[in-house]
mmCIF file with all atom_site columns, C-alpha atoms in Angstrom:
data_model
loop_
_atom_site.group_PDB
_atom_site.id
_atom_site.type_symbol
_atom_site.label_atom_id
_atom_site.label_alt_id
_atom_site.label_comp_id
_atom_site.label_asym_id
_atom_site.label_entity_id
_atom_site.label_seq_id
_atom_site.pdbx_PDB_ins_code
_atom_site.Cartn_x
_atom_site.Cartn_y
_atom_site.Cartn_z
_atom_site.occupancy
_atom_site.B_iso_or_equiv
_atom_site.pdbx_formal_charge
_atom_site.auth_seq_id
_atom_site.auth_comp_id
_atom_site.auth_asym_id
_atom_site.auth_atom_id
_atom_site.pdbx_PDB_model_num
ATOM 1   C CA . MET G 1 1   ? 0.040  -0.075 0.010   1.00 80.00 ? 675 MET G CA 1
ATOM 2   C CA . SER G 1 2   ? 1.398  3.377  -0.903  1.00 85.00 ? 676 SER G CA 1
ATOM 3   C CA . LEU G 1 3   ? 1.750  6.591  1.253   1.00 87.00 ? 677 LEU G CA 1
ATOM 4   C CA . TYR G 1 4   ? -0.642 8.204  -1.224  1.00 90.00 ? 678 TYR G CA 1
ATOM 5   C CA . GLU G 1 5   ? -3.338 5.701  0.022   1.00 94.00 ? 679 GLU G CA 1
ATOM 6   C CA . THR G 1 6   ? -2.452 5.763  3.754   1.00 96.00 ? 680 THR G CA 1
ATOM 7   C CA . ASP G 1 7   ? -1.214 9.331  4.171   1.00 96.00 ? 681 ASP G CA 1
ATOM 8   C CA . PRO G 1 8   ? -2.724 11.369 1.435   1.00 94.00 ? 682 PRO G CA 1
ATOM 9   C CA . GLU G 1 9   ? -2.437 14.894 3.234   1.00 96.00 ? 683 GLU G CA 1
ATOM 10  C CA . PHE G 1 10  ? 1.225  14.204 4.114   1.00 95.00 ? 684 PHE G CA 1
ATOM 11  C CA . MET G 1 11  ? 2.045  13.153 0.459   1.00 92.00 ? 685 MET G CA 1
ATOM 12  C CA . GLU G 1 12  ? 0.194  16.357 -0.826  1.00 94.00 ? 686 GLU G CA 1
ATOM 13  C CA . ARG G 1 13  ? 2.344  18.483 1.295   1.00 95.00 ? 687 ARG G CA 1
ATOM 14  C CA . PHE G 1 14  ? 5.483  16.663 0.541   1.00 90.00 ? 688 PHE G CA 1
ATOM 15  C CA . ASP G 1 15  ? 4.925  16.610 -3.139  1.00 89.00 ? 689 ASP G CA 1
ATOM 16  C CA . HIS G 1 16  ? 4.318  20.405 -3.126  1.00 91.00 ? 690 HIS G CA 1
ATOM 17  C CA . PHE G 1 17  ? 7.378  21.023 -1.224  1.00 91.00 ? 691 PHE G CA 1
ATOM 18  C CA . ALA G 1 18  ? 9.655  18.661 -2.935  1.00 85.00 ? 692 ALA G CA 1
ATOM 19  C CA . LEU G 1 19  ? 8.274  18.764 -6.403  1.00 83.00 ? 693 LEU G CA 1
ATOM 20  C CA . ASP G 1 20  ? 7.298  22.395 -6.634  1.00 88.00 ? 694 ASP G CA 1
ATOM 21  C CA . GLU G 1 21  ? 8.700  24.774 -4.085  1.00 90.00 ? 695 GLU G CA 1
ATOM 22  C CA . VAL G 1 22  ? 12.366 23.317 -4.064  1.00 86.00 ? 696 VAL G CA 1
ATOM 23  C CA . VAL G 1 23  ? 12.305 22.643 -7.694  1.00 85.00 ? 697 VAL G CA 1
ATOM 24  C CA . ASN G 1 24  ? 11.163 26.134 -8.764  1.00 88.00 ? 698 ASN G CA 1
ATOM 25  C CA . GLU G 1 25  ? 13.025 28.222 -6.174  1.00 88.00 ? 699 GLU G CA 1
ATOM 26  C CA . PRO G 1 26  ? 14.321 31.344 -8.087  1.00 90.00 ? 700 PRO G CA 1
ATOM 27  C CA . GLY G 1 27  ? 17.878 31.276 -8.673  1.00 88.00 ? 701 GLY G CA 1
ATOM 28  C CA . GLN G 1 28  ? 18.268 27.793 -7.467  1.00 86.00 ? 702 GLN G CA 1
ATOM 29  C CA . GLU G 1 29  ? 17.079 25.761 -10.451 1.00 87.00 ? 703 GLU G CA 1
ATOM 30  C CA . LEU G 1 30  ? 19.038 22.679 -11.560 1.00 91.00 ? 704 LEU G CA 1
ATOM 31  C CA . GLU G 1 31  ? 18.619 20.576 -14.654 1.00 93.00 ? 705 GLU G CA 1
ATOM 32  C CA . ASP G 1 32  ? 16.488 17.547 -13.866 1.00 92.00 ? 706 ASP G CA 1
ATOM 33  C CA . THR G 1 33  ? 19.362 14.933 -14.321 1.00 95.00 ? 707 THR G CA 1
ATOM 34  C CA . THR G 1 34  ? 21.710 16.947 -12.043 1.00 95.00 ? 708 THR G CA 1
ATOM 35  C CA . ARG G 1 35  ? 18.941 17.249 -9.341  1.00 93.00 ? 709 ARG G CA 1
ATOM 36  C CA . TYR G 1 36  ? 18.054 13.595 -9.460  1.00 95.00 ? 710 TYR G CA 1
ATOM 37  C CA . LEU G 1 37  ? 21.621 12.532 -9.426  1.00 97.00 ? 711 LEU G CA 1
ATOM 38  C CA . ALA G 1 38  ? 22.188 14.780 -6.253  1.00 95.00 ? 712 ALA G CA 1
ATOM 39  C CA . ILE G 1 39  ? 18.906 13.307 -4.667  1.00 94.00 ? 713 ILE G CA 1
ATOM 40  C CA . LEU G 1 40  ? 20.000 9.671  -5.325  1.00 97.00 ? 714 LEU G CA 1
ATOM 41  C CA . ALA G 1 41  ? 23.569 10.485 -3.974  1.00 97.00 ? 715 ALA G CA 1
ATOM 42  C CA . VAL G 1 42  ? 22.145 12.012 -0.790  1.00 96.00 ? 716 VAL G CA 1
ATOM 43  C CA . LEU G 1 43  ? 19.808 9.034  -0.371  1.00 96.00 ? 717 LEU G CA 1
ATOM 44  C CA . THR G 1 44  ? 22.675 6.574  -0.685  1.00 98.00 ? 718 THR G CA 1
ATOM 45  C CA . GLY G 1 45  ? 24.689 8.548  1.870   1.00 97.00 ? 719 GLY G CA 1
ATOM 46  C CA . CYS G 1 46  ? 21.989 8.478  4.526   1.00 97.00 ? 720 CYS G CA 1
ATOM 47  C CA . GLN G 1 47  ? 20.955 4.974  3.851   1.00 97.00 ? 721 GLN G CA 1
ATOM 48  C CA . GLY G 1 48  ? 17.579 5.835  2.465   1.00 96.00 ? 722 GLY G CA 1
ATOM 49  C CA . VAL G 1 49  ? 17.119 2.791  0.358   1.00 97.00 ? 723 VAL G CA 1
ATOM 50  C CA . ASP G 1 50  ? 13.308 2.726  0.379   1.00 94.00 ? 724 ASP G CA 1
ATOM 51  C CA . THR G 1 51  ? 13.188 6.164  -0.804  1.00 94.00 ? 725 THR G CA 1
ATOM 52  C CA . PHE G 1 52  ? 15.930 5.538  -3.346  1.00 96.00 ? 726 PHE G CA 1
ATOM 53  C CA . LYS G 1 53  ? 13.882 2.656  -5.004  1.00 95.00 ? 727 LYS G CA 1
ATOM 54  C CA . GLU G 1 54  ? 10.961 5.119  -5.274  1.00 91.00 ? 728 GLU G CA 1
ATOM 55  C CA . VAL G 1 55  ? 12.929 8.060  -6.786  1.00 93.00 ? 729 VAL G CA 1
ATOM 56  C CA . LEU G 1 56  ? 15.217 5.934  -9.288  1.00 96.00 ? 730 LEU G CA 1
ATOM 57  C CA . PRO G 1 57  ? 12.300 5.248  -11.828 1.00 94.00 ? 731 PRO G CA 1
ATOM 58  C CA . LYS G 1 58  ? 11.392 8.855  -11.831 1.00 92.00 ? 732 LYS G CA 1
ATOM 59  C CA . ALA G 1 59  ? 15.073 9.816  -12.192 1.00 95.00 ? 733 ALA G CA 1
ATOM 60  C CA . LEU G 1 60  ? 15.389 7.462  -15.178 1.00 96.00 ? 734 LEU G CA 1
ATOM 61  C CA . ASP G 1 61  ? 12.126 8.998  -16.679 1.00 94.00 ? 735 ASP G CA 1
ATOM 62  C CA . ALA G 1 62  ? 13.648 12.464 -16.320 1.00 94.00 ? 736 ALA G CA 1
ATOM 63  C CA . GLY G 1 63  ? 16.625 11.510 -18.400 1.00 95.00 ? 737 GLY G CA 1
ATOM 64  C CA . LEU G 1 64  ? 19.318 10.230 -15.898 1.00 96.00 ? 738 LEU G CA 1
ATOM 65  C CA . SER G 1 65  ? 20.984 7.376  -17.732 1.00 95.00 ? 739 SER G CA 1
ATOM 66  C CA . PRO G 1 66  ? 21.587 3.950  -16.265 1.00 95.00 ? 740 PRO G CA 1
ATOM 67  C CA . VAL G 1 67  ? 25.263 4.603  -16.840 1.00 95.00 ? 741 VAL G CA 1
ATOM 68  C CA . MET G 1 68  ? 25.166 7.791  -14.579 1.00 96.00 ? 742 MET G CA 1
ATOM 69  C CA . VAL G 1 69  ? 23.267 5.938  -11.827 1.00 97.00 ? 743 VAL G CA 1
ATOM 70  C CA . LYS G 1 70  ? 25.626 2.917  -11.740 1.00 96.00 ? 744 LYS G CA 1
ATOM 71  C CA . GLU G 1 71  ? 28.675 5.405  -11.640 1.00 97.00 ? 745 GLU G CA 1
ATOM 72  C CA . MET G 1 72  ? 27.280 7.220  -8.663  1.00 97.00 ? 746 MET G CA 1
ATOM 73  C CA . VAL G 1 73  ? 26.650 3.848  -6.890  1.00 98.00 ? 747 VAL G CA 1
ATOM 74  C CA . TYR G 1 74  ? 30.186 2.720  -7.769  1.00 97.00 ? 748 TYR G CA 1
ATOM 75  C CA . GLN G 1 75  ? 31.712 5.947  -6.551  1.00 97.00 ? 749 GLN G CA 1
ATOM 76  C CA . ALA G 1 76  ? 29.789 5.852  -3.399  1.00 98.00 ? 750 ALA G CA 1
ATOM 77  C CA . VAL G 1 77  ? 31.795 2.677  -2.395  1.00 98.00 ? 751 VAL G CA 1
ATOM 78  C CA . ASP G 1 78  ? 34.916 4.757  -1.892  1.00 97.00 ? 752 ASP G CA 1
ATOM 79  C CA . TYR G 1 79  ? 33.166 6.961  0.607   1.00 96.00 ? 753 TYR G CA 1
ATOM 80  C CA . LEU G 1 80  ? 30.629 4.779  2.317   1.00 97.00 ? 754 LEU G CA 1
ATOM 81  C CA . GLY G 1 81  ? 32.079 1.410  1.947   1.00 97.00 ? 755 GLY G CA 1
ATOM 82  C CA . MET G 1 82  ? 30.812 -1.771 0.079   1.00 97.00 ? 756 MET G CA 1
ATOM 83  C CA . GLY G 1 83  ? 28.613 -2.837 3.190   1.00 97.00 ? 757 GLY G CA 1
ATOM 84  C CA . ARG G 1 84  ? 26.556 0.389  2.999   1.00 98.00 ? 758 ARG G CA 1
ATOM 85  C CA . VAL G 1 85  ? 26.378 0.630  -0.816  1.00 98.00 ? 759 VAL G CA 1
ATOM 86  C CA . LEU G 1 86  ? 25.460 -2.981 -1.666  1.00 98.00 ? 760 LEU G CA 1
ATOM 87  C CA . PRO G 1 87  ? 21.781 -2.575 -0.928  1.00 98.00 ? 761 PRO G CA 1
ATOM 88  C CA . PHE G 1 88  ? 21.639 0.321  -3.382  1.00 98.00 ? 762 PHE G CA 1
ATOM 89  C CA . LEU G 1 89  ? 23.633 -1.641 -6.024  1.00 97.00 ? 763 LEU G CA 1
ATOM 90  C CA . ARG G 1 90  ? 21.134 -4.424 -5.751  1.00 97.00 ? 764 ARG G CA 1
ATOM 91  C CA . ALA G 1 91  ? 18.202 -1.998 -5.886  1.00 97.00 ? 765 ALA G CA 1
ATOM 92  C CA . VAL G 1 92  ? 19.611 -0.317 -9.132  1.00 97.00 ? 766 VAL G CA 1
ATOM 93  C CA . ASN G 1 93  ? 20.115 -3.715 -10.715 1.00 95.00 ? 767 ASN G CA 1
ATOM 94  C CA . GLU G 1 94  ? 16.618 -4.711 -9.873  1.00 95.00 ? 768 GLU G CA 1
ATOM 95  C CA . ILE G 1 95  ? 14.908 -1.568 -11.129 1.00 95.00 ? 769 ILE G CA 1
ATOM 96  C CA . LEU G 1 96  ? 17.039 -1.589 -14.276 1.00 95.00 ? 770 LEU G CA 1
ATOM 97  C CA . THR G 1 97  ? 16.252 -5.141 -14.955 1.00 93.00 ? 771 THR G CA 1
ATOM 98  C CA . ASP G 1 98  ? 12.642 -4.571 -14.357 1.00 90.00 ? 772 ASP G CA 1
ATOM 99  C CA . SER G 1 99  ? 12.702 -1.588 -16.630 1.00 85.00 ? 773 SER G CA 1
ATOM 100 C CA . CYS G 1 100 ? 14.632 -3.643 -19.293 1.00 83.00 ? 774 CYS G CA 1
ATOM 101 C CA . LEU G 1 101 ? 17.253 -1.133 -19.102 1.00 72.00 ? 775 LEU G CA 1
ATOM 102 C CA . LEU G 1 102 ? 20.345 -3.162 -19.384 1.00 61.00 ? 776 LEU G CA 1
ATOM 103 C CA . TYR G 1 103 ? 23.813 -1.846 -18.368 1.00 58.00 ? 777 TYR G CA 1
ATOM 104 C CA . THR G 1 104 ? 27.066 -3.105 -19.647 1.00 53.00 ? 778 THR G CA 1
ATOM 105 C CA . SER G 1 105 ? 30.739 -1.960 -19.288 1.00 53.00 ? 779 SER G CA 1
ATOM 106 C CA . ASP G 1 106 ? 30.685 -0.706 -22.891 1.00 53.00 ? 780 ASP G CA 1
ATOM 107 C CA . ALA G 1 107 ? 27.987 1.674  -21.981 1.00 53.00 ? 781 ALA G CA 1
ATOM 108 C CA . ALA G 1 108 ? 30.246 3.466  -19.700 1.00 52.00 ? 782 ALA G CA 1
ATOM 109 C CA . ASP G 1 109 ? 31.727 5.236  -22.899 1.00 54.00 ? 783 ASP G CA 1
ATOM 110 C CA . GLU G 1 110 ? 28.554 7.510  -22.526 1.00 52.00 ? 784 GLU G CA 1
ATOM 111 C CA . LEU G 1 111 ? 30.090 9.344  -19.639 1.00 52.00 ? 785 LEU G CA 1
#
């Protein structure tokens, strides 16, 4: 069951803040791919794997490439350690597989 079903008032406020106020703050606008990459990196750092799983499909829809996502996760290992990053790598692989977005090492040439 989603939070939109169980907590609609909260989600309405959260969506307004996160998807309207923050995104449209004058002078603070970021390209969608930059914004989503930053959000995913912060969620990785704070161990927000459940929210990461919810945001990743939206990030991919907004233009973030599988290569960019994988590279962010790979780089996170240097700062957070494999033990903290492994759940995120598994989440990325699951979502990319479910979305039929395959990643290969040859795709890294996109960067």
